[in-house]
mmCIF file of C-alpha atoms in Angstrom:
data_model
loop_
_atom_site.group_PDB
_atom_site.id
_atom_site.type_symbol
_atom_site.label_atom_id
_atom_site.label_comp_id
_atom_site.label_asym_id
_atom_site.label_seq_id
_atom_site.Cartn_x
_atom_site.Cartn_y
_atom_site.Cartn_z
ATOM 1 C CA MET A 780 244.243 -38.351 18.142
ATOM 2 C CA SER A 781 248.107 -37.728 19.174
ATOM 3 C CA PHE A 782 248.236 -35.209 23.015
ATOM 4 C CA TRP A 783 250.206 -33.311 20.992
ATOM 5 C CA PRO A 784 248.988 -30.129 19.268
ATOM 6 C CA ARG A 785 249.947 -29.594 15.020
ATOM 7 C CA SER A 786 250.953 -26.660 14.936
ATOM 8 C CA ARG A 787 254.647 -25.851 15.838
ATOM 9 C CA THR A 788 254.051 -22.514 18.320
ATOM 10 C CA ALA A 789 250.835 -24.573 20.164
ATOM 11 C CA ARG A 790 253.962 -27.752 20.662
ATOM 12 C CA ARG A 791 256.515 -25.221 22.069
ATOM 13 C CA ARG A 792 253.729 -23.197 24.844
ATOM 14 C CA LEU A 793 252.708 -26.958 25.801
ATOM 15 C CA THR A 794 256.567 -28.251 26.003
ATOM 16 C CA ILE A 795 256.910 -25.127 27.937
ATOM 17 C CA LEU A 796 253.977 -25.652 30.463
ATOM 18 C CA LEU A 797 255.226 -28.851 30.605
ATOM 19 C CA ALA A 798 258.324 -27.451 32.220
ATOM 20 C CA ILE A 799 257.260 -25.431 34.008
ATOM 21 C CA ALA A 800 254.887 -26.411 36.074
ATOM 22 C CA PRO A 801 256.794 -29.476 38.444
ATOM 23 C CA VAL A 802 259.229 -26.954 39.100
ATOM 24 C CA LEU A 803 256.419 -24.423 40.058
ATOM 25 C CA ALA A 804 254.785 -27.247 42.446
ATOM 26 C CA LEU A 805 258.038 -28.392 43.840
ATOM 27 C CA ALA A 806 258.997 -24.566 45.330
ATOM 28 C CA VAL A 807 255.678 -23.516 46.565
ATOM 29 C CA GLY A 808 255.729 -28.283 47.977
ATOM 30 C CA LEU A 809 259.150 -26.852 49.505
ATOM 31 C CA THR A 810 257.709 -23.406 50.334
ATOM 32 C CA LEU A 811 255.013 -24.693 52.607
ATOM 33 C CA PHE A 812 256.972 -27.625 54.213
ATOM 34 C CA GLY A 813 259.563 -24.876 55.260
ATOM 35 C CA LEU A 814 256.859 -22.926 57.093
ATOM 36 C CA ARG A 815 254.851 -25.050 58.761
ATOM 37 C CA ASN A 816 255.906 -24.894 62.442
ATOM 38 C CA ASN A 817 256.019 -20.687 61.250
ATOM 39 C CA ILE A 818 252.101 -20.704 60.898
ATOM 40 C CA SER A 819 250.044 -19.409 63.830
ATOM 41 C CA PHE A 820 246.329 -20.570 64.381
ATOM 42 C CA PHE A 821 243.486 -18.432 65.715
ATOM 43 C CA TYR A 822 241.573 -19.939 68.208
ATOM 44 C CA THR A 823 239.056 -18.910 70.676
ATOM 45 C CA PRO A 824 239.062 -21.994 73.912
ATOM 46 C CA ALA A 825 235.583 -23.421 72.438
ATOM 47 C CA GLN A 826 236.796 -23.480 69.063
ATOM 48 C CA ALA A 827 240.770 -25.059 69.937
ATOM 49 C CA GLU A 828 238.352 -27.257 72.189
ATOM 50 C CA GLU A 829 236.671 -28.165 69.325
ATOM 51 C CA ALA A 830 239.891 -28.656 67.198
ATOM 52 C CA GLN A 831 241.769 -31.007 69.522
ATOM 53 C CA VAL A 832 244.936 -29.158 69.986
ATOM 54 C CA ALA A 833 247.544 -31.258 70.267
ATOM 55 C CA ALA A 834 250.349 -30.570 73.455
ATOM 56 C CA GLY A 835 252.592 -28.221 72.183
ATOM 57 C CA ARG A 836 251.513 -27.021 69.418
ATOM 58 C CA ALA A 837 251.798 -22.897 69.095
ATOM 59 C CA PHE A 838 248.354 -21.206 68.550
ATOM 60 C CA GLN A 839 247.086 -18.284 69.333
ATOM 61 C CA LEU A 840 244.161 -18.359 72.343
ATOM 62 C CA GLY A 841 241.618 -14.996 72.290
ATOM 63 C CA GLY A 842 238.584 -14.368 74.158
ATOM 64 C CA LEU A 843 237.515 -12.520 77.088
ATOM 65 C CA VAL A 844 239.765 -12.422 81.155
ATOM 66 C CA GLU A 845 236.717 -13.816 83.065
ATOM 67 C CA VAL A 846 236.067 -11.875 85.473
ATOM 68 C CA GLY A 847 237.444 -13.204 89.032
ATOM 69 C CA SER A 848 239.727 -15.881 87.617
ATOM 70 C CA LEU A 849 243.189 -13.243 88.077
ATOM 71 C CA SER A 850 245.587 -14.197 89.900
ATOM 72 C CA ARG A 851 249.205 -14.706 90.987
ATOM 73 C CA LEU A 852 250.379 -17.739 91.723
ATOM 74 C CA PRO A 853 253.782 -18.974 93.907
ATOM 75 C CA ASP A 854 256.235 -18.604 91.932
ATOM 76 C CA GLY A 855 255.709 -15.167 90.904
ATOM 77 C CA ALA A 856 253.502 -16.340 87.071
ATOM 78 C CA MET A 857 250.160 -15.059 86.495
ATOM 79 C CA GLN A 858 247.042 -17.215 86.190
ATOM 80 C CA PHE A 859 243.840 -16.569 84.684
ATOM 81 C CA ARG A 860 241.366 -18.104 82.737
ATOM 82 C CA VAL A 861 240.551 -17.104 78.834
ATOM 83 C CA ALA A 862 236.390 -17.357 77.955
ATOM 84 C CA ASP A 863 234.385 -16.761 75.518
ATOM 85 C CA ARG A 864 230.623 -18.367 76.058
ATOM 86 C CA LYS A 865 230.893 -21.583 75.224
ATOM 87 C CA SER A 866 233.555 -22.313 77.065
ATOM 88 C CA ALA A 867 236.857 -20.695 79.017
ATOM 89 C CA MET A 868 240.566 -22.372 79.820
ATOM 90 C CA THR A 869 243.113 -21.528 81.856
ATOM 91 C CA VAL A 870 245.904 -19.823 81.315
ATOM 92 C CA VAL A 871 249.665 -19.073 82.653
ATOM 93 C CA TYR A 872 252.105 -16.776 81.762
ATOM 94 C CA SER A 873 255.111 -15.515 82.831
ATOM 95 C CA GLY A 874 255.990 -11.973 82.561
ATOM 96 C CA GLU A 875 254.357 -8.461 82.459
ATOM 97 C CA VAL A 876 251.434 -7.228 81.209
ATOM 98 C CA THR A 877 250.759 -3.638 80.187
ATOM 99 C CA SER A 878 248.753 -1.955 82.931
ATOM 100 C CA LEU A 879 245.452 -2.098 80.232
ATOM 101 C CA PHE A 880 244.605 -6.271 81.219
ATOM 102 C CA ARG A 881 241.808 -6.769 83.431
ATOM 103 C CA GLU A 882 239.320 -8.579 83.916
ATOM 104 C CA GLY A 883 236.644 -8.744 81.500
ATOM 105 C CA GLN A 884 238.513 -7.108 78.774
ATOM 106 C CA GLY A 885 239.783 -8.986 75.460
ATOM 107 C CA VAL A 886 243.093 -10.477 75.094
ATOM 108 C CA VAL A 887 244.924 -12.714 72.637
ATOM 109 C CA ALA A 888 247.686 -15.226 74.633
ATOM 110 C CA GLU A 889 250.197 -16.299 72.323
ATOM 111 C CA GLY A 890 251.577 -20.262 73.708
ATOM 112 C CA ALA A 891 250.881 -23.891 73.085
ATOM 113 C CA LEU A 892 248.565 -25.934 75.162
ATOM 114 C CA ARG A 893 250.548 -28.270 78.025
ATOM 115 C CA SER A 894 249.308 -32.018 78.280
ATOM 116 C CA ASP A 895 247.370 -30.637 80.929
ATOM 117 C CA GLY A 896 245.289 -29.135 78.831
ATOM 118 C CA VAL A 897 246.652 -25.667 80.599
ATOM 119 C CA PHE A 898 247.705 -22.811 77.849
ATOM 120 C CA VAL A 899 251.064 -21.565 78.512
ATOM 121 C CA ALA A 900 250.985 -18.025 76.634
ATOM 122 C CA LYS A 901 254.944 -16.987 76.050
ATOM 123 C CA ARG A 902 252.958 -12.840 75.132
ATOM 124 C CA VAL A 903 249.613 -11.605 76.169
ATOM 125 C CA LEU A 904 248.556 -8.844 74.127
ATOM 126 C CA ALA A 905 245.670 -7.192 75.851
ATOM 127 C CA LYS A 906 242.841 -4.506 73.949
ATOM 128 C CA HIS A 907 244.504 -0.921 74.216
ATOM 129 C CA ASP A 908 241.276 1.089 74.483
ATOM 130 C CA GLU A 909 238.093 0.999 74.703
ATOM 131 C CA LYS A 910 237.320 0.454 71.463
ATOM 132 C CA TYR A 911 239.844 -1.717 69.845
ATOM 133 C CA MET A 912 239.505 -5.344 69.260
ATOM 134 C CA PRO A 913 242.075 -7.881 67.330
ATOM 135 C CA ARG A 914 240.177 -8.738 64.467
ATOM 136 C CA GLU A 915 240.187 -12.486 64.806
ATOM 137 C CA VAL A 916 238.674 -11.786 68.717
ATOM 138 C CA ALA A 917 236.125 -9.303 67.527
ATOM 139 C CA LYS A 918 235.071 -11.572 64.944
ATOM 140 C CA ALA A 919 234.574 -15.028 66.931
ATOM 141 C CA LEU A 920 232.753 -12.764 69.778
ATOM 142 C CA LYS A 921 230.529 -11.618 66.699
ATOM 143 C CA GLU A 922 229.782 -15.657 65.224
ATOM 144 C CA GLN A 923 229.134 -16.460 69.474
ATOM 145 C CA GLY A 924 226.412 -14.159 70.154
ATOM 146 C CA GLU A 925 228.799 -12.242 72.889
ATOM 147 C CA TRP A 926 230.106 -8.984 71.046
ATOM 148 C CA ARG A 927 229.311 -6.414 73.227
ATOM 149 C CA GLY A 928 229.778 -3.056 70.295
ATOM 150 C CA ASP A 929 232.108 -0.347 70.736
ATOM 151 C CA GLY A 930 233.425 0.983 73.631
ATOM 152 C CA ALA A 931 231.250 -1.753 75.809
ATOM 153 C CA ARG A 932 231.312 -1.802 79.351
ATOM 154 C CA PRO A 933 234.159 -4.957 81.068
ATOM 155 C CA GLY A 934 232.493 -7.344 82.292
ATOM 156 C CA TYR A 935 231.524 -10.908 81.517
ATOM 157 C CA ASP A 936 228.987 -13.019 82.330
ATOM 158 C CA ALA A 937 231.616 -17.126 83.367
ATOM 159 C CA PRO A 938 229.898 -19.958 81.404
ATOM 160 C CA GLN A 939 228.021 -22.078 82.921
ATOM 161 C CA ALA A 940 229.447 -24.927 86.156
ATOM 162 C CA GLY A 941 230.798 -28.108 83.745
ATOM 163 C CA LYS A 942 231.003 -26.208 80.579
ATOM 164 C CA ALA A 943 234.775 -24.835 80.900
ATOM 165 C CA THR A 944 237.438 -27.313 80.230
ATOM 166 C CA GLY A 945 240.673 -26.374 81.536
ATOM 167 C CA THR A 946 242.384 -26.713 85.338
#
C-alpha cells in the first residue's frame, strides 16, 4: 500500500496540502515568536506567587487596594498593597492616579516585579464607578469568594498576618 492515493485529483490535493502545511506552521511560529514579549498575563497576588513570576517579567496585577496600606514615599512615589483573599503584594507607583483610586477599591496595575518582590507599576487603573470592575479582577475575586456584588460598600479585610507576600 502506497502513501500516495491512486486518484490523480487526490494526489494533487495531498501535494498542495503537504506544500502549504510547513509554510503555515512557519508563519504561525514566527508570529508567536515576534509577539512573545508583548503578551501580558493577568494575575492576582496569590496567582503571581503561585506562578513564581520572574523578576523583570511584565504582567498585570489585579485585586483590591488593601485598607491602610496607601502611603507616599520620600521620592514622591506612591506605595500600597494589592490584595486578594489569600495574599497581598506591595506596589510602588510613580505617577498620578485618578481621583477614583482609593483604598478598598478594585485596581489593575501594569508593571513588573523587582528582585525583592515589590511590584513596580508603570500604569495603575482604578474602577470608575460603583458597578464597574475589570473582568479579570471580578472573575478572580469571584473564584476566591471575595466578590461583593454590584455596588457593594467598599472596604476590605486584610489577609491574616504572615500570609501576605512581598514587602
